[in-house]
CSV table of C-alpha atoms in Angstrom, one decimal:
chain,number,residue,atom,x,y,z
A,171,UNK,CA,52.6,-106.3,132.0
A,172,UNK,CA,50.8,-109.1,130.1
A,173,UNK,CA,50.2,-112.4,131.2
A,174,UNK,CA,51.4,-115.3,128.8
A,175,UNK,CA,48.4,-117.3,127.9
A,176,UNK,CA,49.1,-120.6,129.4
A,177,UNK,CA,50.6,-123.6,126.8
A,178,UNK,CA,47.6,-126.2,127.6
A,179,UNK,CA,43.9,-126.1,126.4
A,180,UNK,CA,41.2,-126.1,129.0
A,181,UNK,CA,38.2,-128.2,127.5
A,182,UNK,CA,35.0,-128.2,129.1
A,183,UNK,CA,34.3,-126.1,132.4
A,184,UNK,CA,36.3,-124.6,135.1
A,185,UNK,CA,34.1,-126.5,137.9
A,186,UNK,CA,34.1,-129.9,136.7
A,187,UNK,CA,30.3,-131.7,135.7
A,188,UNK,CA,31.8,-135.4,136.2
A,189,UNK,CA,34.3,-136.7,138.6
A,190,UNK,CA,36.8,-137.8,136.3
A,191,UNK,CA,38.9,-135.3,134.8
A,192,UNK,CA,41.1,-136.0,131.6
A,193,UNK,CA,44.8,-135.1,130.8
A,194,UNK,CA,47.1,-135.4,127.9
A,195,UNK,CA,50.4,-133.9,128.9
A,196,UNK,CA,52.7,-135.5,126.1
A,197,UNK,CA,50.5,-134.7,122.8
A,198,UNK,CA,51.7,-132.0,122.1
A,199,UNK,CA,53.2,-130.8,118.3
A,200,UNK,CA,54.1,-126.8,119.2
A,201,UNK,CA,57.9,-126.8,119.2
A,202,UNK,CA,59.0,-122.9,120.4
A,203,UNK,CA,61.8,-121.0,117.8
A,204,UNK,CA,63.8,-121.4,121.1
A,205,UNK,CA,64.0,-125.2,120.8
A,206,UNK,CA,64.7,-125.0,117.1
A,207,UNK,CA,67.5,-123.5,117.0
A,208,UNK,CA,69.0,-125.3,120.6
A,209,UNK,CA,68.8,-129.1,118.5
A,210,UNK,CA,71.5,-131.0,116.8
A,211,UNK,CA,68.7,-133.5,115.6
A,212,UNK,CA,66.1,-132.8,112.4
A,213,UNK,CA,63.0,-131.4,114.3
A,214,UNK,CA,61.3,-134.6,113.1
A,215,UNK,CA,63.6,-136.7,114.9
A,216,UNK,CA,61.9,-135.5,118.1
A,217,UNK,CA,58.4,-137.0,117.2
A,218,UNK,CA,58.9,-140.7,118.8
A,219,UNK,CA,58.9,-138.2,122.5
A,220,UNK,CA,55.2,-137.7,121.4
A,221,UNK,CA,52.4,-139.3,122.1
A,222,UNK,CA,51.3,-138.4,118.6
A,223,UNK,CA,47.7,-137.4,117.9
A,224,UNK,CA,46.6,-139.3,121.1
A,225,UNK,CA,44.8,-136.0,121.8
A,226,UNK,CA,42.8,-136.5,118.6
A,227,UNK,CA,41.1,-139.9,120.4
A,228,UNK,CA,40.8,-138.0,124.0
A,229,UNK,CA,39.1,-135.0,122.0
A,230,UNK,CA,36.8,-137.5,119.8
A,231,UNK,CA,35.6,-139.6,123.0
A,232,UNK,CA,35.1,-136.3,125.5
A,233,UNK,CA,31.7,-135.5,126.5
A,234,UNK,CA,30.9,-133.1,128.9
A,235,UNK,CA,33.8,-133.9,131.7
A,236,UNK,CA,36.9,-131.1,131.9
A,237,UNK,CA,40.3,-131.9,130.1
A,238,UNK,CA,43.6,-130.2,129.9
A,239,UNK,CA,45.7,-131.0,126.4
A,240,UNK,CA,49.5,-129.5,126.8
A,241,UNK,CA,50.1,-128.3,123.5
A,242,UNK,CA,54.2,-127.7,123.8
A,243,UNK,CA,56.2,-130.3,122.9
A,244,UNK,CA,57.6,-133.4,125.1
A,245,UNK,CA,60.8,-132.1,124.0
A,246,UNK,CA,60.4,-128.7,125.4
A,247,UNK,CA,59.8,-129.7,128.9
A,248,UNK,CA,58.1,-132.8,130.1
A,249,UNK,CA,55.2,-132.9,132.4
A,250,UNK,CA,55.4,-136.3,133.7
A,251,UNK,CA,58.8,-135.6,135.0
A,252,UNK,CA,59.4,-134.0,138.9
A,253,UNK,CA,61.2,-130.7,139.2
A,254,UNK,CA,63.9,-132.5,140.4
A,255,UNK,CA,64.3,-135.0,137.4
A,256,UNK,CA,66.9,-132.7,136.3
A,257,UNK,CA,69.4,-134.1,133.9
A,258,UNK,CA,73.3,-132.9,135.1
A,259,UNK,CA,74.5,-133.5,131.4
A,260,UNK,CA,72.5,-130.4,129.5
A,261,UNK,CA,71.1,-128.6,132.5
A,262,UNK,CA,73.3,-126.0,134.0
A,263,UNK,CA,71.2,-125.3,137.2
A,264,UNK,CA,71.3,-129.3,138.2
A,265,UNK,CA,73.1,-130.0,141.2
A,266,UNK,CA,74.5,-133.8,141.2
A,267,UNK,CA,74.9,-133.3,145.0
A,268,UNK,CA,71.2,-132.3,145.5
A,269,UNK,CA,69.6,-135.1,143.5
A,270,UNK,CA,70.7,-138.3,145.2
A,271,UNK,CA,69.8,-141.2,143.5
A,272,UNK,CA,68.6,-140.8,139.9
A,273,UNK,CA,65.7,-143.0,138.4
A,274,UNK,CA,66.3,-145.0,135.5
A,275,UNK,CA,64.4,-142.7,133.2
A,276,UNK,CA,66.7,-139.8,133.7
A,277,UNK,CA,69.9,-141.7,134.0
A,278,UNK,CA,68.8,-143.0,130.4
A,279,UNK,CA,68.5,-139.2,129.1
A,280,UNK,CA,64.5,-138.7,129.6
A,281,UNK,CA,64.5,-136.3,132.3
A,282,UNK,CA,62.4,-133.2,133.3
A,283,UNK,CA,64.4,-132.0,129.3
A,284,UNK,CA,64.4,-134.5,127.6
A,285,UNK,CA,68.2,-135.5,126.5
A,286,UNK,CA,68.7,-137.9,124.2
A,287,UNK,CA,67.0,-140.5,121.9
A,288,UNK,CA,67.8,-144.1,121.3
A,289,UNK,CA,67.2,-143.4,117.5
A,290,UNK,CA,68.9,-140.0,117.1
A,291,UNK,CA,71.1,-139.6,120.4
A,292,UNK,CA,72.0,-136.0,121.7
A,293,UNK,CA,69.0,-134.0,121.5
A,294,UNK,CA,71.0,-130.3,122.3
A,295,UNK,CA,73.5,-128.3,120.9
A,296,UNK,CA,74.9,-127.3,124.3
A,297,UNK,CA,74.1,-127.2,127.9
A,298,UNK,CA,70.8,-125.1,128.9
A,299,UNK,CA,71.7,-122.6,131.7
A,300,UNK,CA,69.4,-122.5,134.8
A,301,UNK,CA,67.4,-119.8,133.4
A,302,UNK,CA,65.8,-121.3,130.9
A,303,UNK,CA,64.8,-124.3,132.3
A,304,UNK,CA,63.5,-122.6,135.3
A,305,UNK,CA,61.7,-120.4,132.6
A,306,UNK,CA,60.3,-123.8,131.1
A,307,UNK,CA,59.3,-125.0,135.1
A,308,UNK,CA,57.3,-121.6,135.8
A,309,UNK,CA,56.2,-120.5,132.8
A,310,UNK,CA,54.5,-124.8,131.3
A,311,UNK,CA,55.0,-127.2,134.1
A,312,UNK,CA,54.2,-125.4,137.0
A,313,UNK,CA,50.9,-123.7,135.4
A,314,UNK,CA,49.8,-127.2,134.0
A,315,UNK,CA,49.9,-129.2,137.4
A,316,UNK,CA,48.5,-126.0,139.6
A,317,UNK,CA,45.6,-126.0,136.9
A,318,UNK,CA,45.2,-129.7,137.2
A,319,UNK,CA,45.3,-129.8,140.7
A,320,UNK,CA,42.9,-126.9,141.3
A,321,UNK,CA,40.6,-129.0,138.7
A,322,UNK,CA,40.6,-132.3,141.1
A,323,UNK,CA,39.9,-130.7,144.6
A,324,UNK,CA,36.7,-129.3,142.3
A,325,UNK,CA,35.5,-132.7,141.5
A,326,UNK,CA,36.4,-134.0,145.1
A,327,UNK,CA,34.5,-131.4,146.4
A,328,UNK,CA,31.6,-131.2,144.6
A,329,UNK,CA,31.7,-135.2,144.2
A,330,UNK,CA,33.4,-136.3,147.4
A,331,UNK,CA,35.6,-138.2,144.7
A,332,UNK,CA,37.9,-137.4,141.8
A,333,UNK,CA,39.6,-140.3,139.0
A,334,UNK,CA,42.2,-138.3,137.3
A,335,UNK,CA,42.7,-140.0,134.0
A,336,UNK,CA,45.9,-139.3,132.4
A,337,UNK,CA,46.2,-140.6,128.4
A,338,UNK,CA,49.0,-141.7,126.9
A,339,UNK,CA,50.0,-143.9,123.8
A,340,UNK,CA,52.9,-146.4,123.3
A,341,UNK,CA,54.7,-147.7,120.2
A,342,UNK,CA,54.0,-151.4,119.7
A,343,UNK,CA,55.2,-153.7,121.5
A,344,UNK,CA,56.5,-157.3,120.6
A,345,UNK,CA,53.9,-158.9,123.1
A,346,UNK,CA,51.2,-157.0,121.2
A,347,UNK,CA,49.7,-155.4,124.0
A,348,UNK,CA,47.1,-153.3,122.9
A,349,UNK,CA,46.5,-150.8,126.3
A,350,UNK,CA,48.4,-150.7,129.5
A,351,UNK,CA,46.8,-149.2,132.9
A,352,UNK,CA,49.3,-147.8,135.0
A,353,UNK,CA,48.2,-147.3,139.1
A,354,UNK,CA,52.0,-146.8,140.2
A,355,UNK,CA,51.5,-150.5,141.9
A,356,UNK,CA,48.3,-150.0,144.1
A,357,UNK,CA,49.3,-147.0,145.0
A,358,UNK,CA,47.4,-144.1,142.7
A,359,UNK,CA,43.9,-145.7,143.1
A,360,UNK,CA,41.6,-147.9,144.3
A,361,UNK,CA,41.6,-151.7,142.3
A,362,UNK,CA,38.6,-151.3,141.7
A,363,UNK,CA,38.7,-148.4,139.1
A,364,UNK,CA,41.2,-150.7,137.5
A,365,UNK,CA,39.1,-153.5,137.2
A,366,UNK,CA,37.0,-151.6,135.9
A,367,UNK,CA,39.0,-150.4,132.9
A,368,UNK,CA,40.3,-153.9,132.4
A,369,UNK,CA,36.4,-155.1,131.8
A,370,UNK,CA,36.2,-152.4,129.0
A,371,UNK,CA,39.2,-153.6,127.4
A,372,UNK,CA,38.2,-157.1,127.7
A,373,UNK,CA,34.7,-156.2,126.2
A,374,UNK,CA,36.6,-154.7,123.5
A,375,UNK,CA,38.8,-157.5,122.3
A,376,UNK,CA,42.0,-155.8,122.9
A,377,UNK,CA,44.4,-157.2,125.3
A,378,UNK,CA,45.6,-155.2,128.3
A,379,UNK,CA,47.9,-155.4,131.0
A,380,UNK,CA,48.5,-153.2,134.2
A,381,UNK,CA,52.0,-151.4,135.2
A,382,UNK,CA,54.1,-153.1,132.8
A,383,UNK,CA,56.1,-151.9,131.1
A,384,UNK,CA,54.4,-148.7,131.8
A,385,UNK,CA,53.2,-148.0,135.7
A,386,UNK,CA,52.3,-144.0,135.6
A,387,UNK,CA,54.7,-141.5,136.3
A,388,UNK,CA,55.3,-137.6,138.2
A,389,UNK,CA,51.3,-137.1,137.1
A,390,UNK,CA,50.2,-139.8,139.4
A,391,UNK,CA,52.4,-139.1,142.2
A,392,UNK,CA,51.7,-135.7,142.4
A,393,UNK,CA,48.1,-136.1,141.9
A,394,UNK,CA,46.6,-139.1,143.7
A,395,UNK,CA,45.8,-139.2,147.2
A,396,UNK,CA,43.6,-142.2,147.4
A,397,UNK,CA,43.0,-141.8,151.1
A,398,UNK,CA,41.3,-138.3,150.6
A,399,UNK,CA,39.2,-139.1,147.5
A,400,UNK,CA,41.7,-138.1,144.3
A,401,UNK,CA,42.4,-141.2,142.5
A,402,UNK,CA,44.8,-141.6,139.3
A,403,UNK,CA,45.1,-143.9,136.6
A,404,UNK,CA,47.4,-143.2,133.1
A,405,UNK,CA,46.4,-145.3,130.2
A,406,UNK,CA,48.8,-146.5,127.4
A,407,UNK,CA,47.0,-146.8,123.7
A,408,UNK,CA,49.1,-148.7,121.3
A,409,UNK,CA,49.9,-146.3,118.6
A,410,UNK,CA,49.3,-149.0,116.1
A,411,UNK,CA,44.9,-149.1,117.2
A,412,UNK,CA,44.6,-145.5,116.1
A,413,UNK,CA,46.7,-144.2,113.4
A,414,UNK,CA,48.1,-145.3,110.2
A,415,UNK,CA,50.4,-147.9,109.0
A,416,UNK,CA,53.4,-145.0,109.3
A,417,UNK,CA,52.2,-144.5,112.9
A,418,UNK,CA,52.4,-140.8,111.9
A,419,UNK,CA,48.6,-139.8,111.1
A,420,UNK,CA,45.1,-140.1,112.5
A,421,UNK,CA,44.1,-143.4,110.9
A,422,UNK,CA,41.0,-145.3,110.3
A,423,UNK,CA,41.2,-146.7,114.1
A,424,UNK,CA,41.0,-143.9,115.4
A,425,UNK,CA,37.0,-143.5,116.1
A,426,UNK,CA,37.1,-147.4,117.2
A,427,UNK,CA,39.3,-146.6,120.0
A,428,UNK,CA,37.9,-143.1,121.0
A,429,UNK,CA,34.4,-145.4,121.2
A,430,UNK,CA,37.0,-147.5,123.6
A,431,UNK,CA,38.0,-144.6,125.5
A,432,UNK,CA,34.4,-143.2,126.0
A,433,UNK,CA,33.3,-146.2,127.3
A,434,UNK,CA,36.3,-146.5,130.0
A,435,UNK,CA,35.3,-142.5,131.2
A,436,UNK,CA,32.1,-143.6,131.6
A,437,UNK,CA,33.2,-146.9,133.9
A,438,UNK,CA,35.2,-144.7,135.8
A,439,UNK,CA,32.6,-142.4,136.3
A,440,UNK,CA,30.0,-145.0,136.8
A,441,UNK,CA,32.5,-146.6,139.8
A,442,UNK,CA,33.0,-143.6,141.4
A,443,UNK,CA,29.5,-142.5,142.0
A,444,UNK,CA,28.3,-145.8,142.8
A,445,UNK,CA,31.5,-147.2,144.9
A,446,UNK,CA,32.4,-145.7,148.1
A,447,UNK,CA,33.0,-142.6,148.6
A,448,UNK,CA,36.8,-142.0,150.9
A,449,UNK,CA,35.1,-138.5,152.0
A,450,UNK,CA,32.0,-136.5,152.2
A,451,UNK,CA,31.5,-133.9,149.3
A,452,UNK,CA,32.4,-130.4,151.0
């Protein structure tokens, strides 16, 4: 039987070269026949779930370190979402009992699937059985954060230290905050990759701020275990510094902040060979 190819991109190599490693889980623009024909909405209607063409920056400023791009759609299934983010109202297989308190994220329809939209509303048709979003969890979630975590034990071990950088973009926002850092609130990695970042925003003239509105999600949780070495950081770009004036395409921005972004893998990297080290490379 043949094994599905995976619905990521692997750039660079297997066994990392630096020890940060790059992610960009919501860029994606692949919408499966599956999903087409389960919406109530135009398919363009689902664009403002992307974090569109932020993987056009993370591609332009990669050098040599290993990244994973997720190329199916935010709508599909969304990797910065837990298993158990699973939204009662249009998944058959959640169990209200079993969930106990729900964040605010899901509650608001932006669960593991993706529900509904503030400017469209209901995403779905009908209710998804069990099946297929167990089918989305093994066959794009589960695949994605095995490969990612398989990725940061390489760095940690041939390191002793792994930054996990996972990009992201925003839509403007009224306090004209160009980049956000999220460290889920001290708790995803050291302060002093932060500072870090913040000095390259700083340098760059754009104004930054750190967990709000936007603190990290599922990624960092799962990922970062300070303590043993794997930190992780999420970074916000404000859609408005790299595309056009529609927000829709690749605009003239775009190499500025890639330049940006190069210059904050290189801090990270820079801090994590020179800083200490929580463990002895293996």
């Amino acid at each position: 039987m043949a094994i599905a190819a995976p619905s990521f991109d692997l750039y660079g190599p297997s066994e990392p070269v630096s020890p940060v490693i790059l992610s960009v889980p919501h860029a994606g623009r692949e919408y499966p026949l599956e999903l087409r024909a389960a919406i109530r909405v135009p398919l363009k209607a689902l664009r403002p779930l992307e974090d569109r063409h932020v993987d056009a920056v993370a591609l332009a400023a990669r050098g040599s370190e290993t990244m994973l791009v997720q190329q199916r759609a935010r709508a599909w299934i969304d990797l910065n979402r837990g298993e158990d983010e699973r939204d009662p109202h249009i998944d058959g297989g959640a169990d209200r009992r079993a969930m106990g308190m729900q964040s605010a994220k899901l509650r608001g329809g932006l669960g593991l699937i993706p529900r509904r939209l503030a400017s469209t509303g209901e995403i779905w048709q009908r209710k998804l059985d069990s099946e297929e979003v167990m089918a989305r969890i093994a066959g794009d979630h589960r695949p994605y954060h095995d490969r990612l975590a398989g990725l940061l034990a390489a760095a940690r071990a041939q390191f002793g230290i792994a930054i996990l950088l996972d990009i992201h973009s925003m839509p403007p926002l009224a306090s004209a905050t160009g980049i956000i850092f999220g460290d889920r609130f001290g708790r995803s990695a050291a302060a002093r990759f932060v500072h870090r970042l913040e000095a390259e925003t700083m340098a760059a003239g754009v104004t930054g701020a750190v967990n709000t509105p936007y603190a990290g999600g599922h990624i960092l949780d799962r990922h970062a275990v300070p303590d043993k070495g794997i930190h992780a950081l999420q970074v916000e770009f404000d859609r408005a510094l790299y595309l056009d004036a529609a927000l829709d395409e690749p605009g003239s921005g775009l190499s500025t902040t890639a330049r940006l972004l190069r210059r904050m893998i290189d801090a990270l990297a820079d801090e994590a060979l020179a800083g200490p080290i929580a463990l002895a490379a293996e």
